[in-house]
Coordinates of N, CA and C in Angstrom, one line a residue:
Chain A
E1086 N 34.8 0.9 11.0 CA 33.7 1.9 10.9 C 33.0 1.9 9.5
V1087 N 31.7 1.8 9.5 CA 31.0 1.9 8.2 C 31.1 3.3 7.7
Q1088 N 31.5 3.4 6.4 CA 31.8 4.7 5.9 C 31.6 4.8 4.4
L1089 N 31.1 6.0 3.9 CA 31.0 6.3 2.5 C 31.7 7.6 2.3
V1090 N 32.6 7.7 1.4 CA 33.3 9.0 1.2 C 33.3 9.4 -0.3
E1091 N 32.6 10.5 -0.6 CA 32.4 10.9 -2.0 C 33.6 11.8 -2.4
S1092 N 33.9 11.9 -3.7 CA 34.9 12.8 -4.3 C 34.5 13.0 -5.7
G1093 N 35.2 14.0 -6.3 CA 35.0 14.3 -7.7 C 34.2 15.5 -8.0
G1094 N 33.6 16.1 -7.0 CA 32.9 17.4 -7.3 C 33.7 18.5 -7.8
D1095 N 33.2 19.4 -8.6 CA 34.0 20.5 -9.1 C 33.0 21.5 -9.7
V1096 N 33.6 22.6 -10.3 CA 32.9 23.6 -11.0 C 33.0 23.2 -12.5
V1097 N 31.9 23.1 -13.2 CA 32.0 22.7 -14.6 C 31.0 23.6 -15.4
R1098 N 31.4 23.8 -16.7 CA 30.5 24.6 -17.6 C 29.3 23.8 -18.0
P1099 N 28.2 24.5 -18.3 CA 27.0 23.9 -18.8 C 27.4 23.1 -20.1
G1100 N 26.8 21.8 -20.2 CA 27.2 21.0 -21.3 C 28.4 20.1 -21.0
G1101 N 29.1 20.3 -19.9 CA 30.2 19.6 -19.6 C 29.9 18.2 -18.9
S1102 N 31.0 17.5 -18.5 CA 30.9 16.2 -17.9 C 31.7 16.2 -16.6
L1103 N 31.3 15.2 -15.7 CA 32.0 15.1 -14.5 C 31.7 13.6 -14.0
R1104 N 32.7 13.1 -13.3 CA 32.5 11.7 -12.7 C 32.7 11.8 -11.2
L1105 N 31.7 11.4 -10.5 CA 31.7 11.4 -9.1 C 32.1 9.9 -8.6
S1106 N 32.8 9.8 -7.5 CA 33.2 8.6 -6.9 C 32.7 8.5 -5.5
C1107 N 32.5 7.3 -5.0 CA 32.1 7.1 -3.6 C 32.9 5.8 -3.1
A1108 N 33.8 6.0 -2.2 CA 34.5 4.9 -1.6 C 33.8 4.3 -0.4
A1109 N 33.6 3.0 -0.4 CA 32.9 2.4 0.7 C 33.9 1.6 1.6
S1110 N 33.6 1.5 2.8 CA 34.5 0.7 3.7 C 33.7 0.3 5.0
G1111 N 34.1 -0.7 5.6 CA 33.5 -1.1 6.9 C 32.3 -2.0 6.8
F1112 N 31.9 -2.4 5.5 CA 30.8 -3.4 5.4 C 31.0 -4.2 4.1
T1113 N 30.3 -5.2 3.9 CA 30.4 -6.1 2.8 C 29.7 -5.4 1.6
F1114 N 30.5 -4.9 0.7 CA 30.0 -4.0 -0.4 C 28.9 -4.7 -1.2
D1115 N 29.2 -6.0 -1.5 CA 28.3 -6.7 -2.4 C 26.9 -6.9 -1.8
D1116 N 26.7 -6.7 -0.5 CA 25.4 -7.0 0.1 C 24.4 -5.9 -0.1
H1117 N 24.8 -4.8 -0.6 CA 23.9 -3.6 -0.6 C 23.7 -2.9 -1.9
G1118 N 22.4 -2.5 -2.1 CA 22.2 -1.6 -3.2 C 22.7 -0.2 -2.8
L1119 N 22.9 0.7 -3.7 CA 23.4 2.0 -3.4 C 22.7 3.1 -4.3
S1120 N 22.7 4.3 -3.8 CA 22.0 5.4 -4.6 C 22.8 6.6 -4.5
W1121 N 22.6 7.5 -5.4 CA 23.0 8.9 -5.3 C 21.8 9.8 -5.0
V1122 N 21.9 10.7 -4.1 CA 20.9 11.6 -3.7 C 21.5 13.0 -3.7
R1123 N 20.8 14.0 -4.3 CA 21.4 15.4 -4.3 C 20.6 16.4 -3.5
H1124 N 21.3 17.4 -3.1 CA 20.6 18.5 -2.4 C 21.1 19.8 -3.0
A1125 N 20.2 20.4 -3.8 CA 20.4 21.7 -4.4 C 20.3 22.8 -3.4
P1126 N 21.0 23.9 -3.6 CA 20.9 25.0 -2.6 C 19.5 25.5 -2.5
G1127 N 19.1 25.6 -1.2 CA 17.7 26.1 -1.0 C 16.6 25.2 -1.3
K1128 N 16.9 24.0 -1.7 CA 15.9 23.0 -2.1 C 15.9 21.8 -1.2
G1129 N 15.0 20.8 -1.5 CA 15.0 19.6 -0.7 C 15.9 18.5 -1.3
L1130 N 15.9 17.4 -0.6 CA 16.7 16.2 -1.2 C 16.0 15.7 -2.4
E1131 N 16.8 15.2 -3.4 CA 16.2 14.6 -4.6 C 17.0 13.3 -4.9
W1132 N 16.2 12.2 -4.9 CA 16.8 10.9 -5.3 C 17.2 11.0 -6.8
V1133 N 18.4 10.5 -7.1 CA 19.0 10.7 -8.4 C 19.1 9.3 -9.1
S1134 N 19.7 8.3 -8.5 CA 19.9 7.1 -9.2 C 20.1 5.9 -8.2
Y1135 N 19.9 4.7 -8.6 CA 20.0 3.5 -7.8 C 20.8 2.4 -8.6
I1136 N 21.6 1.6 -7.9 CA 22.2 0.4 -8.5 C 22.1 -0.7 -7.6
N1137 N 21.7 -1.9 -8.0 CA 21.6 -3.0 -7.1 C 23.0 -3.6 -6.8
W1138 N 22.9 -4.7 -6.0 CA 24.2 -5.2 -5.4 C 25.2 -5.6 -6.4
N1139 N 24.8 -6.1 -7.6 CA 25.8 -6.6 -8.5 C 25.9 -5.7 -9.8
G1140 N 25.2 -4.6 -9.8 CA 25.3 -3.7 -10.9 C 24.3 -4.1 -12.0
G1141 N 23.6 -5.2 -11.8 CA 22.7 -5.7 -12.9 C 21.4 -4.9 -13.1
S1142 N 21.1 -4.1 -12.1 CA 19.8 -3.3 -12.2 C 20.1 -1.9 -11.8
T1143 N 19.7 -0.9 -12.6 CA 19.9 0.5 -12.3 C 18.5 1.2 -12.6
A1144 N 18.4 2.4 -12.0 CA 17.3 3.2 -12.1 C 17.7 4.7 -12.0
Y1145 N 16.9 5.6 -12.6 CA 17.3 7.0 -12.7 C 16.0 7.9 -12.5
A1146 N 16.2 9.0 -11.9 CA 15.1 10.0 -11.8 C 14.9 10.5 -13.2
D1147 N 13.7 10.9 -13.6 CA 13.5 11.5 -14.9 C 14.3 12.7 -15.2
S1148 N 14.7 13.4 -14.2 CA 15.5 14.7 -14.4 C 16.9 14.4 -14.9
V1149 N 17.4 13.2 -14.7 CA 18.8 12.9 -15.1 C 18.9 11.7 -16.1
K1150 N 17.8 11.1 -16.4 CA 17.8 9.9 -17.3 C 18.3 10.2 -18.6
G1151 N 19.2 9.4 -19.1 CA 19.8 9.7 -20.4 C 21.1 10.5 -20.4
R1152 N 21.3 11.2 -19.2 CA 22.5 12.0 -19.1 C 23.5 11.5 -18.0
F1153 N 22.9 10.8 -17.0 CA 23.8 10.3 -15.9 C 23.8 8.8 -16.0
T1154 N 25.0 8.2 -15.6 CA 25.1 6.7 -15.6 C 25.7 6.3 -14.3
I1155 N 25.1 5.4 -13.6 CA 25.6 4.9 -12.3 C 26.3 3.6 -12.5
S1156 N 27.3 3.3 -11.8 CA 28.1 2.1 -11.9 C 28.8 1.8 -10.6
R1157 N 29.2 0.6 -10.5 CA 30.0 0.2 -9.3 C 31.1 -0.8 -9.6
D1158 N 32.1 -0.8 -8.8 CA 33.3 -1.7 -8.9 C 33.5 -2.4 -7.6
T1159 N 33.1 -3.7 -7.7 CA 33.2 -4.5 -6.5 C 34.7 -4.6 -6.0
A1160 N 35.6 -4.8 -6.9 CA 37.0 -5.0 -6.5 C 37.5 -3.8 -5.7
K1161 N 37.0 -2.6 -6.0 CA 37.4 -1.4 -5.4 C 36.5 -0.9 -4.3
S1162 N 35.4 -1.6 -4.1 CA 34.3 -1.1 -3.2 C 33.9 0.3 -3.5
A1163 N 33.7 0.6 -4.8 CA 33.4 2.0 -5.2 C 32.2 2.1 -6.0
L1164 N 31.5 3.2 -5.8 CA 30.3 3.6 -6.6 C 30.7 4.9 -7.4
Y1165 N 30.1 4.9 -8.6 CA 30.4 6.0 -9.5 C 29.1 6.7 -10.0
L1166 N 29.2 7.9 -10.5 CA 28.2 8.6 -11.2 C 28.8 9.4 -12.3
Q1167 N 28.6 8.9 -13.5 CA 29.1 9.7 -14.7 C 28.0 10.7 -15.1
M1168 N 28.3 11.9 -15.1 CA 27.4 13.0 -15.4 C 27.7 13.7 -16.6
N1169 N 26.9 13.6 -17.6 CA 27.1 14.3 -18.9 C 26.1 15.3 -19.2
S1170 N 26.3 16.2 -20.2 CA 25.4 17.2 -20.6 C 24.8 18.0 -19.3
L1171 N 25.8 18.4 -18.5 CA 25.4 19.0 -17.2 C 24.6 20.4 -17.5
R1172 N 23.7 20.6 -16.6 CA 22.9 21.8 -16.7 C 23.0 22.6 -15.3
A1173 N 22.6 23.9 -15.4 CA 22.7 24.7 -14.1 C 21.9 24.0 -13.0
E1174 N 20.8 23.4 -13.4 CA 19.9 22.8 -12.4 C 20.5 21.5 -11.7
D1175 N 21.6 21.1 -12.3 CA 22.3 19.9 -11.6 C 23.2 20.4 -10.5
T1176 N 23.3 21.7 -10.3 CA 24.2 22.2 -9.2 C 23.6 21.7 -7.9
A1177 N 24.4 21.0 -7.1 CA 23.9 20.5 -5.9 C 25.1 19.8 -5.1
L1178 N 24.8 19.5 -3.9 CA 25.7 18.6 -3.1 C 25.2 17.2 -3.3
Y1179 N 26.1 16.3 -3.8 CA 25.7 15.0 -4.2 C 26.2 14.0 -3.1
F1180 N 25.2 13.2 -2.5 CA 25.5 12.2 -1.5 C 25.4 10.8 -2.1
C1181 N 26.3 9.9 -1.7 CA 26.0 8.5 -2.0 C 25.4 8.0 -0.7
A1182 N 24.5 7.0 -0.9 CA 23.8 6.5 0.3 C 23.6 5.0 0.1
R1183 N 23.8 4.3 1.2 CA 23.6 2.8 1.2 C 22.2 2.4 1.5
L1184 N 21.6 1.5 0.8 CA 20.3 1.0 1.1 C 20.4 -0.2 2.1
Q1185 N 19.5 -0.2 3.1 CA 19.5 -1.3 4.0 C 19.3 -2.6 3.3
L1186 N 19.6 -3.7 3.9 CA 19.5 -5.0 3.3 C 18.2 -5.3 2.6
L1187 N 17.1 -4.8 3.2 CA 15.8 -4.9 2.6 C 15.6 -4.0 1.4
G1188 N 16.4 -3.1 1.3 CA 16.4 -2.2 0.2 C 15.3 -1.1 0.2
D1189 N 14.9 -0.8 1.5 CA 13.7 0.1 1.6 C 14.1 1.5 2.1
A1190 N 15.3 1.7 2.6 CA 15.7 3.0 3.3 C 17.2 3.1 3.2
F1191 N 17.6 4.4 3.3 CA 19.0 4.7 3.1 C 19.6 4.8 4.5
D1192 N 20.4 3.9 5.0 CA 20.9 3.8 6.3 C 22.3 4.4 6.6
I1193 N 23.1 4.5 5.6 CA 24.4 5.1 5.7 C 24.6 6.1 4.6
W1194 N 25.1 7.3 4.9 CA 25.3 8.4 4.0 C 26.7 8.9 4.0
G1195 N 27.2 9.4 2.9 CA 28.5 10.1 2.9 C 28.3 11.5 3.3
Q1196 N 29.3 12.3 3.3 CA 29.3 13.7 3.6 C 29.0 14.6 2.4
G1197 N 29.1 14.0 1.2 CA 28.7 14.7 0.0 C 29.9 15.4 -0.7
T1198 N 29.7 15.6 -2.0 CA 30.7 16.3 -2.8 C 29.9 17.3 -3.7
M1199 N 30.4 18.5 -3.8 CA 29.7 19.6 -4.4 C 29.9 19.7 -5.9
V1200 N 28.9 19.8 -6.7 CA 28.9 20.0 -8.1 C 28.3 21.3 -8.4
T1201 N 29.0 22.2 -9.1 CA 28.5 23.5 -9.5 C 28.6 23.6 -11.0
V1202 N 27.5 23.8 -11.6 CA 27.4 24.0 -13.1 C 27.2 25.5 -13.4
S1203 N 28.2 26.1 -13.9 CA 28.1 27.6 -14.1 C 29.1 28.0 -15.2
S1204 N 28.6 29.0 -16.0 CA 29.5 29.5 -17.1 C 30.4 30.6 -16.5
Chain B
Q1108 N 8.1 11.9 -11.3 CA 7.7 11.7 -9.9 C 7.8 13.0 -9.2
S1109 N 6.7 13.5 -8.7 CA 6.7 14.8 -7.9 C 7.1 14.5 -6.5
A1110 N 7.8 15.5 -5.9 CA 8.2 15.4 -4.5 C 7.0 15.3 -3.6
L1111 N 7.1 14.5 -2.5 CA 6.1 14.4 -1.5 C 5.9 15.7 -0.8
T1112 N 4.7 16.0 -0.4 CA 4.4 17.3 0.2 C 4.5 17.3 1.7
Q1113 N 5.4 18.2 2.2 CA 5.6 18.4 3.6 C 5.4 19.9 4.0
P1114 N 4.9 20.2 5.2 CA 4.9 21.6 5.6 C 6.3 22.2 5.6
P1115 N 6.4 23.5 5.2 CA 7.8 24.0 5.2 C 8.4 24.1 6.6
S1116 N 7.6 24.3 7.6 CA 8.1 24.5 8.9 C 7.2 24.0 10.0
A1117 N 7.8 23.7 11.2 CA 7.0 23.3 12.3 C 7.8 23.7 13.6
S1118 N 7.2 23.9 14.7 CA 7.9 24.4 15.9 C 7.2 23.9 17.1
G1119 N 8.0 23.9 18.2 CA 7.5 23.6 19.5 C 8.5 24.0 20.6
S1120 N 8.0 24.1 21.8 CA 8.9 24.4 22.9 C 9.5 23.1 23.4
P1121 N 10.6 23.3 24.1 CA 11.3 22.1 24.7 C 10.3 21.3 25.6
G1122 N 10.3 20.0 25.4 CA 9.4 19.1 26.1 C 8.1 18.8 25.4
Q1123 N 7.7 19.7 24.5 CA 6.5 19.5 23.7 C 6.7 18.5 22.6
S1124 N 5.5 18.3 21.9 CA 5.6 17.4 20.7 C 5.3 18.2 19.4
V1125 N 5.9 17.7 18.4 CA 5.6 18.3 17.0 C 5.4 17.2 16.1
S1126 N 4.5 17.3 15.2 CA 4.2 16.3 14.1 C 4.3 16.9 12.8
I1127 N 4.9 16.1 11.9 CA 5.1 16.6 10.5 C 4.4 15.6 9.5
S1128 N 3.7 16.1 8.6 CA 3.0 15.3 7.7 C 3.7 15.2 6.4
C1129 N 3.4 14.1 5.6 CA 4.1 13.8 4.4 C 3.1 13.2 3.4
T1130 N 2.6 14.0 2.5 CA 1.5 13.6 1.7 C 1.9 13.2 0.3
G1131 N 1.5 12.1 -0.2 CA 1.8 11.6 -1.5 C 0.6 11.1 -2.2
T1132 N 0.7 10.0 -2.9 CA -0.4 9.5 -3.7 C -0.4 7.9 -3.4
S1133 N -1.4 7.3 -4.1 CA -1.5 5.8 -4.0 C -0.3 5.2 -4.7
S1134 N 0.4 5.9 -5.5 CA 1.6 5.3 -6.2 C 2.8 5.4 -5.4
D1135 N 2.8 6.1 -4.3 CA 4.0 6.1 -3.5 C 3.7 5.8 -2.0
V1136 N 3.4 6.8 -1.2 CA 3.1 6.6 0.2 C 2.0 5.7 0.4
G1137 N 0.9 5.8 -0.3 CA -0.2 5.0 -0.1 C -0.1 3.6 -0.6
G1138 N 0.9 3.4 -1.5 CA 1.0 2.1 -2.2 C 2.0 1.1 -1.6
Y1139 N 2.9 1.7 -0.7 CA 3.9 0.8 -0.1 C 4.1 1.2 1.4
D1140 N 4.5 0.2 2.2 CA 4.8 0.5 3.6 C 6.3 0.7 3.7
F1141 N 6.9 1.4 2.7 CA 8.3 1.7 2.7 C 8.5 3.2 2.8
V1142 N 8.0 3.8 3.8 CA 8.2 5.2 4.1 C 9.3 5.4 5.1
S1143 N 10.2 6.2 4.9 CA 11.3 6.5 5.8 C 11.4 8.0 6.1
W1144 N 12.1 8.3 7.2 CA 12.2 9.7 7.6 C 13.7 9.9 7.9
Y1145 N 14.2 11.1 7.6 CA 15.6 11.5 7.7 C 15.7 12.8 8.5
Q1146 N 16.7 12.9 9.4 CA 17.0 14.2 10.0 C 18.3 14.7 9.5
Q1147 N 18.3 16.0 9.1 CA 19.5 16.6 8.6 C 19.8 17.9 9.3
H1148 N 20.9 18.0 10.0 CA 21.4 19.2 10.6 C 22.2 20.0 9.6
P1149 N 22.2 21.3 9.7 CA 22.9 22.1 8.7 C 24.3 21.7 8.4
G1150 N 24.7 21.5 7.2 CA 26.0 21.1 6.8 C 26.3 19.7 7.0
K1151 N 25.4 18.9 7.5 CA 25.6 17.5 7.7 C 24.9 16.6 6.8
A1152 N 25.2 15.3 6.8 CA 24.5 14.3 6.0 C 23.2 13.9 6.6
P1153 N 22.2 13.6 5.9 CA 21.0 13.1 6.5 C 21.2 11.8 7.3
K1154 N 20.4 11.7 8.3 CA 20.4 10.5 9.2 C 19.1 9.8 9.2
L1155 N 19.1 8.5 9.0 CA 17.8 7.7 9.0 C 17.3 7.6 10.4
I1156 N 16.0 8.0 10.6 CA 15.4 7.9 12.0 C 14.2 7.1 12.0
I1157 N 13.5 6.8 10.9 CA 12.4 5.9 10.8 C 12.4 5.2 9.5
Y1158 N 12.1 3.9 9.5 CA 12.0 3.2 8.2 C 10.8 2.3 8.3
E1159 N 10.3 1.8 7.2 CA 9.1 1.0 7.1 C 8.0 1.6 7.9
V1160 N 7.8 2.9 7.8 CA 6.7 3.7 8.4 C 6.9 3.9 9.9
T1161 N 7.2 2.8 10.6 CA 7.1 2.9 12.1 C 8.4 2.5 12.8
K1162 N 9.3 1.9 12.1 CA 10.5 1.3 12.8 C 11.6 2.2 13.0
R1163 N 12.3 2.1 14.1 CA 13.4 3.0 14.4 C 14.7 2.2 14.4
P1164 N 15.8 2.7 13.7 CA 17.1 2.1 13.7 C 17.6 2.1 15.1
S1165 N 18.6 1.2 15.3 CA 19.2 1.1 16.6 C 19.9 2.5 16.9
G1166 N 19.7 2.9 18.2 CA 20.3 4.2 18.6 C 19.4 5.4 18.5
V1167 N 18.3 5.3 17.7 CA 17.4 6.4 17.6 C 16.4 6.4 18.8
P1168 N 16.3 7.5 19.5 CA 15.4 7.5 20.7 C 13.9 7.2 20.3
D1169 N 13.2 6.7 21.3 CA 11.8 6.4 21.0 C 10.9 7.6 21.1
R1170 N 11.6 8.8 21.3 CA 10.8 10.1 21.1 C 10.4 10.3 19.7
F1171 N 11.0 9.6 18.8 CA 10.7 9.7 17.4 C 9.8 8.5 17.0
S1172 N 8.6 8.8 16.4 CA 7.7 7.8 16.0 C 7.1 8.1 14.7
G1173 N 6.7 7.1 13.9 CA 6.1 7.3 12.6 C 4.8 6.6 12.5
S1174 N 3.9 7.0 11.6 CA 2.7 6.4 11.3 C 2.3 6.7 9.9
K1175 N 1.2 6.1 9.4 CA 0.7 6.3 8.1 C -0.8 6.0 8.0
S1176 N -1.5 6.9 7.3 CA -2.9 6.7 7.0 C -3.2 7.1 5.6
G1177 N -3.6 6.1 4.8 CA -3.8 6.4 3.4 C -2.6 6.9 2.7
N1178 N -2.7 8.0 2.0 CA -1.6 8.6 1.3 C -0.7 9.5 2.1
T1179 N -1.0 9.6 3.4 CA -0.2 10.5 4.3 C 0.5 9.8 5.4
A1180 N 1.8 10.1 5.5 CA 2.6 9.5 6.6 C 2.9 10.7 7.5
S1181 N 3.2 10.4 8.7 CA 3.5 11.4 9.7 C 4.7 11.0 10.6
L1182 N 5.5 12.0 11.0 CA 6.6 11.8 12.0 C 6.2 12.7 13.2
T1183 N 6.3 12.1 14.4 CA 6.1 12.8 15.6 C 7.3 12.8 16.4
V1184 N 7.7 14.0 16.9 CA 8.9 14.1 17.8 C 8.3 14.5 19.1
S1185 N 8.5 13.7 20.1 CA 7.9 14.0 21.5 C 9.1 14.5 22.4
G1186 N 8.7 15.2 23.4 CA 9.8 15.6 24.3 C 10.9 16.4 23.6
L1187 N 10.5 17.4 22.8 CA 11.4 18.2 22.0 C 12.7 18.6 22.8
Q1188 N 13.8 18.4 22.2 CA 15.1 18.9 22.7 C 15.7 19.8 21.7
A1189 N 16.7 20.6 22.2 CA 17.3 21.6 21.4 C 18.0 20.9 20.1
D1190 N 18.5 19.8 20.3 CA 19.2 19.1 19.2 C 18.3 18.6 18.2
D1191 N 17.0 18.6 18.4 CA 16.0 18.1 17.4 C 15.8 19.2 16.4
E1192 N 16.3 20.4 16.6 CA 16.2 21.5 15.6 C 17.0 21.1 14.4
A1193 N 16.3 20.9 13.3 CA 16.9 20.3 12.1 C 15.9 20.3 10.9
D1194 N 16.3 19.9 9.8 CA 15.4 19.7 8.7 C 15.0 18.2 8.7
Y1195 N 13.8 17.9 8.3 CA 13.3 16.5 8.3 C 12.7 16.2 6.9
Y1196 N 13.1 15.1 6.4 CA 12.6 14.7 5.1 C 12.0 13.3 5.2
C1197 N 10.8 13.2 4.5 CA 10.2 11.8 4.3 C 10.7 11.3 3.0
S1198 N 10.6 10.0 2.8 CA 10.9 9.4 1.5 C 10.0 8.2 1.4
S1199 N 9.7 7.8 0.1 CA 8.9 6.6 -0.1 C 9.4 5.9 -1.3
Y1200 N 9.3 4.6 -1.3 CA 9.6 3.8 -2.4 C 8.4 4.0 -3.4
V1201 N 8.7 4.0 -4.7 CA 7.7 4.2 -5.7 C 7.6 3.2 -6.8
G1202 N 8.3 2.0 -6.5 CA 8.3 0.9 -7.4 C 9.5 1.0 -8.4
N1203 N 9.8 -0.1 -9.1 CA 10.8 -0.1 -10.1 C 12.2 0.4 -9.6
T1204 N 12.4 0.1 -8.3 CA 13.7 0.5 -7.6 C 13.9 2.0 -7.7
K1205 N 12.8 2.8 -7.6 CA 12.9 4.2 -7.6 C 12.3 4.8 -6.3
F1206 N 12.8 5.9 -5.9 CA 12.4 6.5 -4.6 C 12.0 8.0 -4.9
V1207 N 11.3 8.6 -3.9 CA 11.0 10.0 -4.0 C 11.1 10.6 -2.5
F1208 N 11.6 11.8 -2.4 CA 11.8 12.5 -1.2 C 10.7 13.5 -1.0
G1209 N 10.4 13.9 0.2 CA 9.5 15.0 0.5 C 10.2 16.3 0.3
S1210 N 9.4 17.4 0.4 CA 10.0 18.8 0.2 C 10.7 19.3 1.4
G1211 N 10.6 18.6 2.5 CA 11.4 19.0 3.7 C 10.7 19.9 4.6
T1212 N 10.9 19.7 5.9 CA 10.3 20.5 7.0 C 11.4 21.0 8.0
T1213 N 11.5 22.3 8.2 CA 12.4 22.8 9.2 C 11.7 22.8 10.5
V1214 N 12.3 22.1 11.5 CA 11.7 22.1 12.9 C 12.5 23.1 13.7
T1215 N 11.8 24.0 14.4 CA 12.4 25.0 15.2 C 12.0 24.7 16.7
V1216 N 13.0 24.6 17.6 CA 12.7 24.5 19.0 C 12.7 25.9 19.6
L1217 N 11.5 26.3 20.1 CA 11.4 27.7 20.5 C 12.1 28.0 21.8

């Protein structure tokens, strides 16, 4: 079964750091680009970050650029999001999502991991 | 990159059709044929239902259809069913391996 499972969400103080993980299974990990997408309470989906198949290309939303870092480990079939200098507005359910082979749409999603930034 | 504009809500009776618009700019929706639509039930992960403006993934009923004209894309759900009640989001590629989502539309089946 094709699956993405996120972990690492927690309650953290403003200015703190957190590392999210996403374990992939059921497909050839190296074939696909991956993204993080978040869903803040009462708001819409927001694309956060992208990484290509080999980690050689990354992209970030302006709202997180310079604070978040996306990475992947082929040996572990895992995706990561290092989140630094967290703000209250980063509070959200964070999904990892697989891009289709053409790289134009997100065809597989995890169930999400919740990040709460609060003092 | 600003979120694409969607109406907050839409509704229809069972069996009827409902259409949802997704308005962007020439830098996103109007500039690429990489518009996709997602259905999200409460507490669940989003599900891809339309990609490349008009294409349906395997397993998605043909009651779901997509189109685009200029800077506005649209999703039409025909033959509304109770299970179609959900939030719907559009998304567009915006270049440089970046994407943007719409503000979301809640569809209610009356």
